[in-house]
mmCIF file of C-alpha atoms in Angstrom:
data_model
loop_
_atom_site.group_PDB
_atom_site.id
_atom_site.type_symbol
_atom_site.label_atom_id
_atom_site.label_comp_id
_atom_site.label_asym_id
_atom_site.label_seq_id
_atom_site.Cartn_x
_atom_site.Cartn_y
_atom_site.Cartn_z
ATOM 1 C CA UNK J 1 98.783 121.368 99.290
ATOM 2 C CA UNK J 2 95.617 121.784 101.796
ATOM 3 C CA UNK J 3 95.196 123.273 104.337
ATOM 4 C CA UNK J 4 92.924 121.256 106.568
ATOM 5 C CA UNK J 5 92.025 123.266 109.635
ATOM 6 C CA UNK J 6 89.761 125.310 107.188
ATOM 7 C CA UNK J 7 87.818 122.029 106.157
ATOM 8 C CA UNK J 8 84.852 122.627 108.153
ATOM 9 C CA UNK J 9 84.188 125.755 106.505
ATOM 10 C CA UNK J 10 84.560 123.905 103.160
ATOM 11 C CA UNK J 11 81.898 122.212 104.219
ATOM 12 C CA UNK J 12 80.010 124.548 105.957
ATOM 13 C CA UNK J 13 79.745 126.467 102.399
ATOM 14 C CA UNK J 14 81.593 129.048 103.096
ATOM 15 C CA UNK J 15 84.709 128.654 102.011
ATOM 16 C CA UNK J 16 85.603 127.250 98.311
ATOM 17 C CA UNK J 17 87.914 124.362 97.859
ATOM 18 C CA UNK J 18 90.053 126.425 95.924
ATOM 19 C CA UNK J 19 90.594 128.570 99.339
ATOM 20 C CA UNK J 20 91.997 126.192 100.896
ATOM 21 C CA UNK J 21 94.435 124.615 98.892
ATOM 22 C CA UNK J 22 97.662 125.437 96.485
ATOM 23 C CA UNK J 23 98.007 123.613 93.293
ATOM 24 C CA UNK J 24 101.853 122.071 93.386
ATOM 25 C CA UNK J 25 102.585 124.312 89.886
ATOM 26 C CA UNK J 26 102.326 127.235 92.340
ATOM 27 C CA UNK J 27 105.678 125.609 94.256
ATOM 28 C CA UNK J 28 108.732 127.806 94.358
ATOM 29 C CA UNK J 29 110.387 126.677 90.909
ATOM 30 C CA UNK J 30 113.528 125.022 93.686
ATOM 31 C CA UNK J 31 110.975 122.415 94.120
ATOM 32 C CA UNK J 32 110.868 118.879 92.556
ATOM 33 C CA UNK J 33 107.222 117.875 92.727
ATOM 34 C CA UNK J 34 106.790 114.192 92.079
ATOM 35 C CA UNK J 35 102.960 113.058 93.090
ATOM 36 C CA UNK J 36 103.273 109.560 93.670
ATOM 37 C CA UNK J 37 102.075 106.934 96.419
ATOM 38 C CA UNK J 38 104.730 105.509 98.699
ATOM 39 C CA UNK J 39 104.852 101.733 98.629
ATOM 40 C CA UNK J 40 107.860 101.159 101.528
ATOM 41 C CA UNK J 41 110.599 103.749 102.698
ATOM 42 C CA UNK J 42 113.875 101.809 103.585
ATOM 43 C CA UNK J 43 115.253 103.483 106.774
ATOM 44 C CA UNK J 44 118.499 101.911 107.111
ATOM 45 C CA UNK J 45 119.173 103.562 103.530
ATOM 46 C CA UNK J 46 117.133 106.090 103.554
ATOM 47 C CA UNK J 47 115.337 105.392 100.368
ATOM 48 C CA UNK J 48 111.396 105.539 99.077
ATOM 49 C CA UNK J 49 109.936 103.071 96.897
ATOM 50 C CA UNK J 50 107.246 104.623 94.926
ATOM 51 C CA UNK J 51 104.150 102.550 93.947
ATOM 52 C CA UNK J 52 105.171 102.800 89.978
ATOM 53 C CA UNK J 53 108.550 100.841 90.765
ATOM 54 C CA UNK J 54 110.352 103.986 91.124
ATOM 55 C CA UNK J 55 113.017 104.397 93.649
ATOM 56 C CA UNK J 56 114.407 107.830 95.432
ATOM 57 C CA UNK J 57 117.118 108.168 97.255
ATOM 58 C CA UNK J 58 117.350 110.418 100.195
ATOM 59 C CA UNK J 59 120.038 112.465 102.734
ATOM 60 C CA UNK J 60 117.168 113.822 104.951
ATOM 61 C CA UNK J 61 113.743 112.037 105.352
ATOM 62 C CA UNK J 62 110.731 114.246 106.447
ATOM 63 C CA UNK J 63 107.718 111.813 107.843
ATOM 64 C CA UNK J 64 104.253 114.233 106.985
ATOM 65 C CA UNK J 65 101.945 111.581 105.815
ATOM 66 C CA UNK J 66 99.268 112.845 108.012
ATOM 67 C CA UNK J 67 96.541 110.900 109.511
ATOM 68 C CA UNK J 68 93.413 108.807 108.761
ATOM 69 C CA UNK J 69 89.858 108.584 110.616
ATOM 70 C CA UNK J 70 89.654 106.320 113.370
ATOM 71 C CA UNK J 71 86.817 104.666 113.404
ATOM 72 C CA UNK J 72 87.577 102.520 116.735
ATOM 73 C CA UNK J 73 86.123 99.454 115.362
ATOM 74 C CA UNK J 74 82.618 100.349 115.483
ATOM 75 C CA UNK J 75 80.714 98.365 113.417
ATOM 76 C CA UNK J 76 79.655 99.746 110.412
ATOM 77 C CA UNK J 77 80.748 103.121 110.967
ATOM 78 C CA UNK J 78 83.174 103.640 107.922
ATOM 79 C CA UNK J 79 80.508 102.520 105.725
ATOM 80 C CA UNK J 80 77.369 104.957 106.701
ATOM 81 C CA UNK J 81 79.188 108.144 107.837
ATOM 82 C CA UNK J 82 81.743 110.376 106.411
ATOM 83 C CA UNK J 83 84.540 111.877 107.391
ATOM 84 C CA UNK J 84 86.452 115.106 106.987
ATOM 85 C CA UNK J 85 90.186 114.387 106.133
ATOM 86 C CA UNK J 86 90.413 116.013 102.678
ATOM 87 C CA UNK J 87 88.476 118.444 100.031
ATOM 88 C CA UNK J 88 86.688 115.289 98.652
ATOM 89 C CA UNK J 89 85.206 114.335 101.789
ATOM 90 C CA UNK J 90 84.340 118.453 102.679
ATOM 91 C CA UNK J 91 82.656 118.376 99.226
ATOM 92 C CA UNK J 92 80.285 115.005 99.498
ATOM 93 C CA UNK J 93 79.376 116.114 103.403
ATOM 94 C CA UNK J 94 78.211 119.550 100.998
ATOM 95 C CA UNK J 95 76.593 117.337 98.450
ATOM 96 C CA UNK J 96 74.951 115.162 101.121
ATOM 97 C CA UNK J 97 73.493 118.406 103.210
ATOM 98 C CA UNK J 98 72.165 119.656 99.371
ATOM 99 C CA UNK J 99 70.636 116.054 99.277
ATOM 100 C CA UNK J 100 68.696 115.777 102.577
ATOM 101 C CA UNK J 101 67.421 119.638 102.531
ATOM 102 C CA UNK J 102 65.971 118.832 99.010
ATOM 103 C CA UNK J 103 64.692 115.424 99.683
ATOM 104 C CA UNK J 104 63.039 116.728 103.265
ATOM 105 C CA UNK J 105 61.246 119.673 101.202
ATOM 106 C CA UNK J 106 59.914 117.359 98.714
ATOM 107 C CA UNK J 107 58.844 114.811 101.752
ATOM 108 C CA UNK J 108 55.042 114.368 102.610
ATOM 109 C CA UNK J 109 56.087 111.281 105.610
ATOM 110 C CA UNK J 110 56.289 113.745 108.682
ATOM 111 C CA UNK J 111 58.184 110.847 110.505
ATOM 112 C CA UNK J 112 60.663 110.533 107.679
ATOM 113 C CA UNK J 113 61.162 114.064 106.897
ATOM 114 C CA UNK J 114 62.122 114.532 111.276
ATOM 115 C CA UNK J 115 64.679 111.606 110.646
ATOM 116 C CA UNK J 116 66.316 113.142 107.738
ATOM 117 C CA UNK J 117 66.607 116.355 109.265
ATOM 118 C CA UNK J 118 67.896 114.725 112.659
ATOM 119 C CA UNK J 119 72.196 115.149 112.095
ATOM 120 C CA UNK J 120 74.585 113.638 114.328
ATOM 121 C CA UNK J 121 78.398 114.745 114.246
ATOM 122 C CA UNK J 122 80.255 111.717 116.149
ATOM 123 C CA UNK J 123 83.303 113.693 118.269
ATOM 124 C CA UNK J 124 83.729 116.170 120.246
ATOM 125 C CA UNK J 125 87.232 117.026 119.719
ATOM 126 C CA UNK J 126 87.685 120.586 118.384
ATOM 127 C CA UNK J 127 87.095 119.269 114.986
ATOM 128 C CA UNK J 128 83.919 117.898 115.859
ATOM 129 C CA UNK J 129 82.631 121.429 117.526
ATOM 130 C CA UNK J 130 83.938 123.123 114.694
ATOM 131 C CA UNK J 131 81.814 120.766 111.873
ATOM 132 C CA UNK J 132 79.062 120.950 113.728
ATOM 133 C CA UNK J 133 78.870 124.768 113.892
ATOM 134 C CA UNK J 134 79.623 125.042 110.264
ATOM 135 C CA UNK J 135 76.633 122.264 109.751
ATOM 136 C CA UNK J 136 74.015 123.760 111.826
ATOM 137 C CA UNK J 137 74.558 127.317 109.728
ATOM 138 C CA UNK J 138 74.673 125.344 106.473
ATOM 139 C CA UNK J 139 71.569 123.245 107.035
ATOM 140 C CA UNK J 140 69.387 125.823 108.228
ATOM 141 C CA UNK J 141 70.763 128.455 105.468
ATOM 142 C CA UNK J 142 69.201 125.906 102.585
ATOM 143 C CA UNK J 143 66.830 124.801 104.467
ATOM 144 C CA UNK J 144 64.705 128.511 104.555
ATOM 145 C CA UNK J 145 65.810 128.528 101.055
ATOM 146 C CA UNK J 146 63.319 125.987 100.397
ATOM 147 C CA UNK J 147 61.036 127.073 103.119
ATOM 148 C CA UNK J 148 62.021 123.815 105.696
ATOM 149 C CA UNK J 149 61.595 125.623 109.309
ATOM 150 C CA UNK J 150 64.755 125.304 111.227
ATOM 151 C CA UNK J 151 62.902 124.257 114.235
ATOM 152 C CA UNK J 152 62.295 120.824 112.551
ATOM 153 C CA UNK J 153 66.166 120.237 112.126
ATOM 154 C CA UNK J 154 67.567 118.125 115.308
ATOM 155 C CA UNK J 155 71.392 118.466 115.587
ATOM 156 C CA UNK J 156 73.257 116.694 118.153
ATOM 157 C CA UNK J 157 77.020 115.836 119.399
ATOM 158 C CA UNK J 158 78.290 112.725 120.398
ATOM 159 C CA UNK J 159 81.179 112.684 122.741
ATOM 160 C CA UNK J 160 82.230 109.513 125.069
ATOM 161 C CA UNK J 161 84.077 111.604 127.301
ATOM 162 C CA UNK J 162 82.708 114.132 130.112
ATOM 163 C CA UNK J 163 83.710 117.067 128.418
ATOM 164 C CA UNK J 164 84.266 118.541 125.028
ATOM 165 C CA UNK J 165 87.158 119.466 123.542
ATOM 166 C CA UNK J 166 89.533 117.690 125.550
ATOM 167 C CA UNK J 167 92.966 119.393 123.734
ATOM 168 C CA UNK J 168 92.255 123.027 125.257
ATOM 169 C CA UNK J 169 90.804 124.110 128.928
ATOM 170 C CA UNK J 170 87.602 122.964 130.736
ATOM 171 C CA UNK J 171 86.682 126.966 130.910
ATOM 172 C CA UNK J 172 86.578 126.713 126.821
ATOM 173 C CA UNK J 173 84.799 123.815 126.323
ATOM 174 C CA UNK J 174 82.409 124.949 128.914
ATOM 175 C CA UNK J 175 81.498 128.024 126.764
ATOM 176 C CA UNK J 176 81.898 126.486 123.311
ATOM 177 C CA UNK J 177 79.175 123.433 124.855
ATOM 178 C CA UNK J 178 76.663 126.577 125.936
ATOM 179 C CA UNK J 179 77.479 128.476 122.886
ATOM 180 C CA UNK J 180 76.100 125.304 120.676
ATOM 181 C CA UNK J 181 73.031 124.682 123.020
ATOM 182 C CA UNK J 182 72.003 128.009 122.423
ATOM 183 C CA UNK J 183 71.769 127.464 118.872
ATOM 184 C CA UNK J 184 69.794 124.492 119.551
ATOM 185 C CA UNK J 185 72.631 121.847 119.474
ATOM 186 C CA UNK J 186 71.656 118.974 121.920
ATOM 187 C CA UNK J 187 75.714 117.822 123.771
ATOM 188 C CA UNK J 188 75.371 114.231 124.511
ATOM 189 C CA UNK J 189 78.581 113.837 127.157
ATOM 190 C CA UNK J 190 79.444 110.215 128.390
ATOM 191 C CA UNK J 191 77.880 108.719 125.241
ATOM 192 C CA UNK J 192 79.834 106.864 121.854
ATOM 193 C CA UNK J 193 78.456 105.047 119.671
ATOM 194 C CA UNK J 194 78.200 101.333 119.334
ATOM 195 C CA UNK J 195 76.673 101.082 116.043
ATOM 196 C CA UNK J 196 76.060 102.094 112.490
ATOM 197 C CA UNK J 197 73.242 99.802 110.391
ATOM 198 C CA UNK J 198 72.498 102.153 107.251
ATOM 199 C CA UNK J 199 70.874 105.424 108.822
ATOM 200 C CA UNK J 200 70.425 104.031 112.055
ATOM 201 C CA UNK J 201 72.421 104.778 115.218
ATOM 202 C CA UNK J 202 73.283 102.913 118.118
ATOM 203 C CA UNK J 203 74.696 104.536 120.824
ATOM 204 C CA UNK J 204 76.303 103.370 123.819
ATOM 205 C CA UNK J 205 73.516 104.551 126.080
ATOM 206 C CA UNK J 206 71.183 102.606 124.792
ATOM 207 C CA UNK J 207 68.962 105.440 122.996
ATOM 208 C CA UNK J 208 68.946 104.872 118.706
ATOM 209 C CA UNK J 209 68.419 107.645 115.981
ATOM 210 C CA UNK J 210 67.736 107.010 112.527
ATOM 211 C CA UNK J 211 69.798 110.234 110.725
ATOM 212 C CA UNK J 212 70.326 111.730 107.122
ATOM 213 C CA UNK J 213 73.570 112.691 107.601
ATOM 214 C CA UNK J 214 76.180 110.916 110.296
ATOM 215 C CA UNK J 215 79.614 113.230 110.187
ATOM 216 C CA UNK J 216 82.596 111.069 111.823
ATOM 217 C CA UNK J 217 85.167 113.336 113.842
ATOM 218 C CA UNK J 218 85.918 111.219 116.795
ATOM 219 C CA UNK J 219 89.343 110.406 116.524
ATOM 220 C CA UNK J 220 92.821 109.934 114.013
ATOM 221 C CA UNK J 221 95.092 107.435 113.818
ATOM 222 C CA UNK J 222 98.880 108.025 112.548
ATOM 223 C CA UNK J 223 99.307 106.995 109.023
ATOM 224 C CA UNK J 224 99.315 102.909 108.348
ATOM 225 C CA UNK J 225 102.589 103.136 106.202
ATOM 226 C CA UNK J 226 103.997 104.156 109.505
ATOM 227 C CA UNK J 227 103.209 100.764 111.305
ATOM 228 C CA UNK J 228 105.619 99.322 108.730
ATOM 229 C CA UNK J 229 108.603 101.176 109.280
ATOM 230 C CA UNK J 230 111.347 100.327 112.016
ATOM 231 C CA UNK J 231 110.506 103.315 113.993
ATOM 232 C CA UNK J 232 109.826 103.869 117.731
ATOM 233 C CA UNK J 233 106.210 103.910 118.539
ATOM 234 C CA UNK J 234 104.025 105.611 121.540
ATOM 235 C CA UNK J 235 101.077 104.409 122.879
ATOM 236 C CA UNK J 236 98.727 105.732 119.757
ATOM 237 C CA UNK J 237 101.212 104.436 117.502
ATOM 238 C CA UNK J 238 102.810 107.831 116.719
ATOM 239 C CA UNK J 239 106.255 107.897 115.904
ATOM 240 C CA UNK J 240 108.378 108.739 118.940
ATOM 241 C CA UNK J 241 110.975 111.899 118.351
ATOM 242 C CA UNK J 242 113.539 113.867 120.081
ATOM 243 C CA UNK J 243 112.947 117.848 120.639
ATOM 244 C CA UNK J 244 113.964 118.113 117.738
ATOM 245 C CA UNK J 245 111.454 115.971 115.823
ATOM 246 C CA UNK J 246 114.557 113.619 115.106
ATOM 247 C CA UNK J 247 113.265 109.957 114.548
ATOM 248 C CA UNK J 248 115.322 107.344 116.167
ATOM 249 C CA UNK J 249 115.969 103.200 115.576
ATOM 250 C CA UNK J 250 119.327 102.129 115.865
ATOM 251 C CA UNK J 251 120.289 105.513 113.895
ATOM 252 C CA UNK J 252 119.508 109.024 113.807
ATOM 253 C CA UNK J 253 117.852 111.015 111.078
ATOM 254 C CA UNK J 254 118.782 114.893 110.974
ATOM 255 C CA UNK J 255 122.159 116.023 111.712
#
């Protein structure tokens, strides 16, 4: 059971992955906990067909599969970044920042010690600002550990849209873009990117950065099991609901 707002700090290092999530033995004792992956939920009948053959039948159906990274078809991109959708991923973006502060202390190549301490965070949703807050803290913590000046350390933020933070008000994302400058975060607005070849960057306006660590926050998609259920569908392939969250095709779940 995690609790995934609190991921950044995860993997900012200051959080443990233990304070964010609940092993399912800690469940009130009412609870069946069956861990299993879904292979097809019947709607009609209301039943879920687990990947182990099993079959459960339901009354009620509760959809909270979550969702995955969206990596918009940019080429390249799921392979040479990572993400931040569970503790796994908040622990290798940890491991990874451990990597490149050690391997840029150890580095004599002045040109390949500035790429590895150049990090890009792709997104500037509010998870993206948030990961790249926790980042800049973490990096620079370890890196006066091992005596790496934090002046060498280029962080920036890609966001294809003219503003950050696009859920909440302009006035916000104003003052959360000036609070990041300050602490020496460089906001590129207007600007995706097209690419991802290994530790190089592409982006859409034409500039390239070779990085050490590439963070992916710029967008979810719904769940893929989802896309094969007889469900109504928005534009982002969400499911549709009523006010009351109540899934419709052809029938009604909920009472």
């Amino acid at each position: 059971m995690l609790y995934t707002p609190m991921l950044t700090e995860v993997a900012g290092g200051t959080l443990r992955p233990a304070d964010i999530a609940v092993p399912a033995k800690e469940l009130p004792k009412r609870v069946v906990f069956v861990r299993g992956e879904v292979l097809s939920v019947d709607v009609a009948s209301k039943q879920i067909t687990l990947t182990d053959g099993s079959v459960m039948q339901a009354t009620q159906l509760v959809f909270a599969l979550g969702a995955t990274t969206n990596y918009d078809h940019v080429p390249g991109a799921s392979e040479n970044s990572l993400a931040l959708k569970s503790l796994d991923d908040a622990q290798r973006v940890v491991a990874r920042i451990n990597e490149v502060v050690t391997l840029a202390a150890k580095c004599t190549d002045a040109e390949e010690r500035r790429k590895l301490l150049t990090i890009l965070v792709a997104g500037g949703g509010y998870t993206g600002v948030e990961t790249m807050a926790a980042v800049v803290e973490h990096f620079r913590r370890k890196g006066r550990a091992v005596h790496i000046d934090p002046d060498e350390m280029s962080f920036m933020l890609i966001e294809p849209t003219e503003r950050l933070m696009r859920e909440t008000s302009a006035t916000l994302a104003a003052y959360s873009q000036k609070e990041l400058e300050r602490d020496g975060v460089r906001v590129m607005l207007n600007t995706g990117v097209s690419s991802v070849n290994g530790r190089a960057v592409q982006l859409t306006d034409g500039s390239r950065y070779e990085t050490g660590l590439l963070i992916w926050d710029a967008g979810i998609t719904p769940n893929q099991l989802l896309e094969k259920l007889d469900l109504s569908k928005g534009k982002h392939h969400g499911v549709l609901t009523d006010q009351c969250l109540r899934c419709r095709t052809g029938q009604e779940f909920g009472p």
